[in-house]
Amino acid sequence: MWASFRRQEGGILATLKTLNYLEQVLARKEADAAGADEALLCSNAGLLCEGSASNVAVVRGGAVLAPDPRAVGALPGLAQEALFEVARAEGFAARYAGLSPSDLTTADEAFLSGSMREITPLVAVGEQKSAPAAPVGVIVFPLRRNS
């Protein structure tokens, strides 16, 4: 599901590691109320940002693409960097990119990742199916196995 509000990427706290997780807590509450596993957030510019407790990424043309944390107001994560390292070790390109919500539905694969979640296929956002290819495809499956 999509959070009902936007991530404040231009806010002074957006790039600081603090204990201010109000946006994530509110998004998590919305997900729980909707019976969803996760709430996804967009930036004020409408770019795909992150989940309430996870990173989000897509696979397109053999490359793993994730929202650039500096551009969308998210903190760069260790789990995201580790995922990129595994993807590159498997021979896939991995990089940050500006992603829109529609990229979830047009990508070859989409998934969530994080230190607590590991790698989880993203098969739908609300009623909209994501990534028309197999939910765990040729890139996500080896990444799950080797992360």
mmCIF file of C-alpha atoms in Angstrom:
data_model
loop_
_atom_site.group_PDB
_atom_site.id
_atom_site.type_symbol
_atom_site.label_atom_id
_atom_site.label_comp_id
_atom_site.label_asym_id
_atom_site.label_seq_id
_atom_site.Cartn_x
_atom_site.Cartn_y
_atom_site.Cartn_z
ATOM 1 C CA MET A 1 0.000 0.000 0.000
ATOM 2 C CA TRP A 2 1.030 3.604 -0.462
ATOM 3 C CA ALA A 3 1.359 5.818 2.596
ATOM 4 C CA SER A 4 -1.140 8.672 2.513
ATOM 5 C CA PHE A 5 1.603 11.305 2.902
ATOM 6 C CA ARG A 6 4.926 12.160 1.251
ATOM 7 C CA ARG A 7 8.432 11.797 2.656
ATOM 8 C CA GLN A 8 9.934 15.201 3.411
ATOM 9 C CA GLU A 9 13.179 14.829 1.467
ATOM 10 C CA GLY A 10 14.114 18.478 1.914
ATOM 11 C CA GLY A 11 13.651 18.443 5.689
ATOM 12 C CA ILE A 12 16.609 19.127 7.922
ATOM 13 C CA LEU A 13 16.314 15.696 9.584
ATOM 14 C CA ALA A 14 16.039 13.752 6.334
ATOM 15 C CA THR A 15 19.756 13.006 6.058
ATOM 16 C CA LEU A 16 20.581 12.724 9.763
ATOM 17 C CA LYS A 17 20.636 9.468 11.706
ATOM 18 C CA THR A 18 18.303 10.354 14.586
ATOM 19 C CA LEU A 19 15.569 8.633 16.536
ATOM 20 C CA ASN A 20 12.916 10.625 14.682
ATOM 21 C CA TYR A 21 11.082 7.904 12.765
ATOM 22 C CA LEU A 22 7.670 9.577 12.893
ATOM 23 C CA GLU A 23 7.031 9.221 9.148
ATOM 24 C CA GLN A 24 7.943 5.520 9.249
ATOM 25 C CA VAL A 25 5.817 4.904 12.363
ATOM 26 C CA LEU A 26 2.797 6.627 10.813
ATOM 27 C CA ALA A 27 3.253 4.708 7.556
ATOM 28 C CA ARG A 28 3.517 1.428 9.504
ATOM 29 C CA LYS A 29 0.280 2.236 11.356
ATOM 30 C CA GLU A 30 -1.462 2.851 8.026
ATOM 31 C CA ALA A 31 -0.170 -0.476 6.689
ATOM 32 C CA ASP A 32 -1.366 -2.330 9.780
ATOM 33 C CA ALA A 33 -4.797 -0.692 9.559
ATOM 34 C CA ALA A 34 -5.048 -1.699 5.887
ATOM 35 C CA GLY A 35 -3.875 -5.260 6.534
ATOM 36 C CA ALA A 36 -0.804 -4.676 4.363
ATOM 37 C CA ASP A 37 2.684 -6.059 4.934
ATOM 38 C CA GLU A 38 4.370 -2.726 4.236
ATOM 39 C CA ALA A 39 3.642 0.906 3.409
ATOM 40 C CA LEU A 40 5.651 2.514 0.624
ATOM 41 C CA LEU A 41 6.534 6.192 0.705
ATOM 42 C CA CYS A 42 7.140 8.672 -2.086
ATOM 43 C CA SER A 43 9.086 11.905 -1.838
ATOM 44 C CA ASN A 44 7.472 15.314 -2.265
ATOM 45 C CA ALA A 45 8.736 15.179 -5.859
ATOM 46 C CA GLY A 46 6.692 11.997 -6.409
ATOM 47 C CA LEU A 47 9.699 9.676 -6.573
ATOM 48 C CA LEU A 48 9.682 6.236 -5.006
ATOM 49 C CA CYS A 49 11.477 6.514 -1.684
ATOM 50 C CA GLU A 50 11.348 3.532 0.698
ATOM 51 C CA GLY A 51 9.081 1.415 2.826
ATOM 52 C CA SER A 52 8.233 2.106 6.447
ATOM 53 C CA ALA A 53 10.834 -0.476 7.499
ATOM 54 C CA SER A 54 12.496 -1.580 4.280
ATOM 55 C CA ASN A 55 14.271 -0.540 1.132
ATOM 56 C CA VAL A 56 12.565 -0.995 -2.211
ATOM 57 C CA ALA A 57 14.222 -1.921 -5.498
ATOM 58 C CA VAL A 58 13.345 -3.050 -8.996
ATOM 59 C CA VAL A 59 15.064 -5.151 -11.613
ATOM 60 C CA ARG A 60 15.061 -3.871 -15.165
ATOM 61 C CA GLY A 61 17.105 -5.236 -18.035
ATOM 62 C CA GLY A 62 19.395 -7.249 -15.769
ATOM 63 C CA ALA A 63 20.146 -4.355 -13.403
ATOM 64 C CA VAL A 64 19.081 -3.832 -9.799
ATOM 65 C CA LEU A 65 17.831 -0.244 -9.388
ATOM 66 C CA ALA A 66 17.045 1.401 -6.072
ATOM 67 C CA PRO A 67 15.933 4.925 -5.173
ATOM 68 C CA ASP A 68 18.882 7.241 -4.527
ATOM 69 C CA PRO A 69 18.660 7.953 -0.792
ATOM 70 C CA ARG A 70 20.235 11.397 -1.169
ATOM 71 C CA ALA A 71 17.625 12.449 -3.741
ATOM 72 C CA VAL A 72 14.561 11.174 -1.875
ATOM 73 C CA GLY A 73 15.475 11.972 1.721
ATOM 74 C CA ALA A 74 16.206 8.468 2.958
ATOM 75 C CA LEU A 75 19.271 7.396 4.865
ATOM 76 C CA PRO A 76 21.678 5.208 2.911
ATOM 77 C CA GLY A 77 21.364 1.742 4.400
ATOM 78 C CA LEU A 78 23.913 -0.948 5.094
ATOM 79 C CA ALA A 79 21.462 -3.598 3.894
ATOM 80 C CA GLN A 80 21.035 -1.751 0.587
ATOM 81 C CA GLU A 81 24.801 -1.535 0.080
ATOM 82 C CA ALA A 82 25.185 -5.227 0.953
ATOM 83 C CA LEU A 83 22.466 -6.060 -1.584
ATOM 84 C CA PHE A 84 24.330 -4.092 -4.261
ATOM 85 C CA GLU A 85 27.556 -5.962 -3.425
ATOM 86 C CA VAL A 86 25.809 -9.341 -3.752
ATOM 87 C CA ALA A 87 24.168 -8.296 -7.030
ATOM 88 C CA ARG A 88 27.514 -7.198 -8.466
ATOM 89 C CA ALA A 89 29.180 -10.407 -7.263
ATOM 90 C CA GLU A 90 26.453 -12.320 -9.132
ATOM 91 C CA GLY A 91 27.341 -10.368 -12.283
ATOM 92 C CA PHE A 92 24.446 -7.913 -12.290
ATOM 93 C CA ALA A 93 24.643 -4.141 -12.473
ATOM 94 C CA ALA A 94 23.395 -2.374 -9.347
ATOM 95 C CA ARG A 95 22.907 1.359 -8.981
ATOM 96 C CA TYR A 96 20.777 4.147 -7.593
ATOM 97 C CA ALA A 97 18.207 5.690 -9.918
ATOM 98 C CA GLY A 98 15.258 8.046 -9.816
ATOM 99 C CA LEU A 99 12.270 5.709 -9.717
ATOM 100 C CA SER A 100 8.607 6.576 -9.973
ATOM 101 C CA PRO A 101 5.769 4.499 -8.506
ATOM 102 C CA SER A 102 4.952 3.251 -12.007
ATOM 103 C CA ASP A 103 8.393 1.641 -12.186
ATOM 104 C CA LEU A 104 7.082 -1.000 -9.777
ATOM 105 C CA THR A 105 4.539 -2.175 -12.349
ATOM 106 C CA THR A 106 6.777 -1.983 -15.413
ATOM 107 C CA ALA A 107 9.908 -3.563 -13.946
ATOM 108 C CA ASP A 108 10.923 -7.151 -14.587
ATOM 109 C CA GLU A 109 10.952 -7.774 -10.837
ATOM 110 C CA ALA A 110 10.404 -5.738 -7.677
ATOM 111 C CA PHE A 111 11.360 -6.471 -4.100
ATOM 112 C CA LEU A 112 11.775 -5.126 -0.587
ATOM 113 C CA SER A 113 14.948 -5.582 1.433
ATOM 114 C CA GLY A 114 16.269 -4.776 4.853
ATOM 115 C CA SER A 115 18.234 -6.198 7.734
ATOM 116 C CA MET A 116 15.088 -7.600 9.377
ATOM 117 C CA ARG A 117 13.179 -8.448 6.191
ATOM 118 C CA GLU A 118 16.069 -9.754 4.082
ATOM 119 C CA ILE A 119 14.847 -9.912 0.441
ATOM 120 C CA THR A 120 11.108 -10.222 -0.117
ATOM 121 C CA PRO A 121 9.415 -10.196 -3.529
ATOM 122 C CA LEU A 122 6.999 -7.320 -4.040
ATOM 123 C CA VAL A 123 4.026 -8.749 -5.912
ATOM 124 C CA ALA A 124 1.387 -6.041 -5.365
ATOM 125 C CA VAL A 125 0.929 -2.539 -4.004
ATOM 126 C CA GLY A 126 -2.665 -2.260 -2.896
ATOM 127 C CA GLU A 127 -4.777 -3.664 -5.708
ATOM 128 C CA GLN A 128 -2.082 -3.016 -8.333
ATOM 129 C CA LYS A 129 0.138 -5.952 -9.214
ATOM 130 C CA SER A 130 3.812 -5.111 -9.458
ATOM 131 C CA ALA A 131 6.500 -6.489 -11.742
ATOM 132 C CA PRO A 132 4.670 -8.545 -14.363
ATOM 133 C CA ALA A 133 7.417 -11.189 -14.470
ATOM 134 C CA ALA A 134 7.627 -13.994 -11.907
ATOM 135 C CA PRO A 135 7.589 -12.590 -8.350
ATOM 136 C CA VAL A 136 10.893 -14.258 -7.538
ATOM 137 C CA GLY A 137 12.758 -14.162 -10.795
ATOM 138 C CA VAL A 138 16.150 -14.771 -12.240
ATOM 139 C CA ILE A 139 17.821 -11.983 -10.270
ATOM 140 C CA VAL A 140 15.896 -11.833 -7.005
ATOM 141 C CA PHE A 141 16.171 -15.567 -6.300
ATOM 142 C CA PRO A 142 19.998 -15.729 -6.450
ATOM 143 C CA LEU A 143 20.201 -12.560 -4.361
ATOM 144 C CA ARG A 144 17.966 -14.121 -1.701
ATOM 145 C CA ARG A 145 20.074 -17.270 -1.700
ATOM 146 C CA ASN A 146 23.392 -15.439 -1.418
ATOM 147 C CA SER A 147 22.563 -12.537 0.871
#
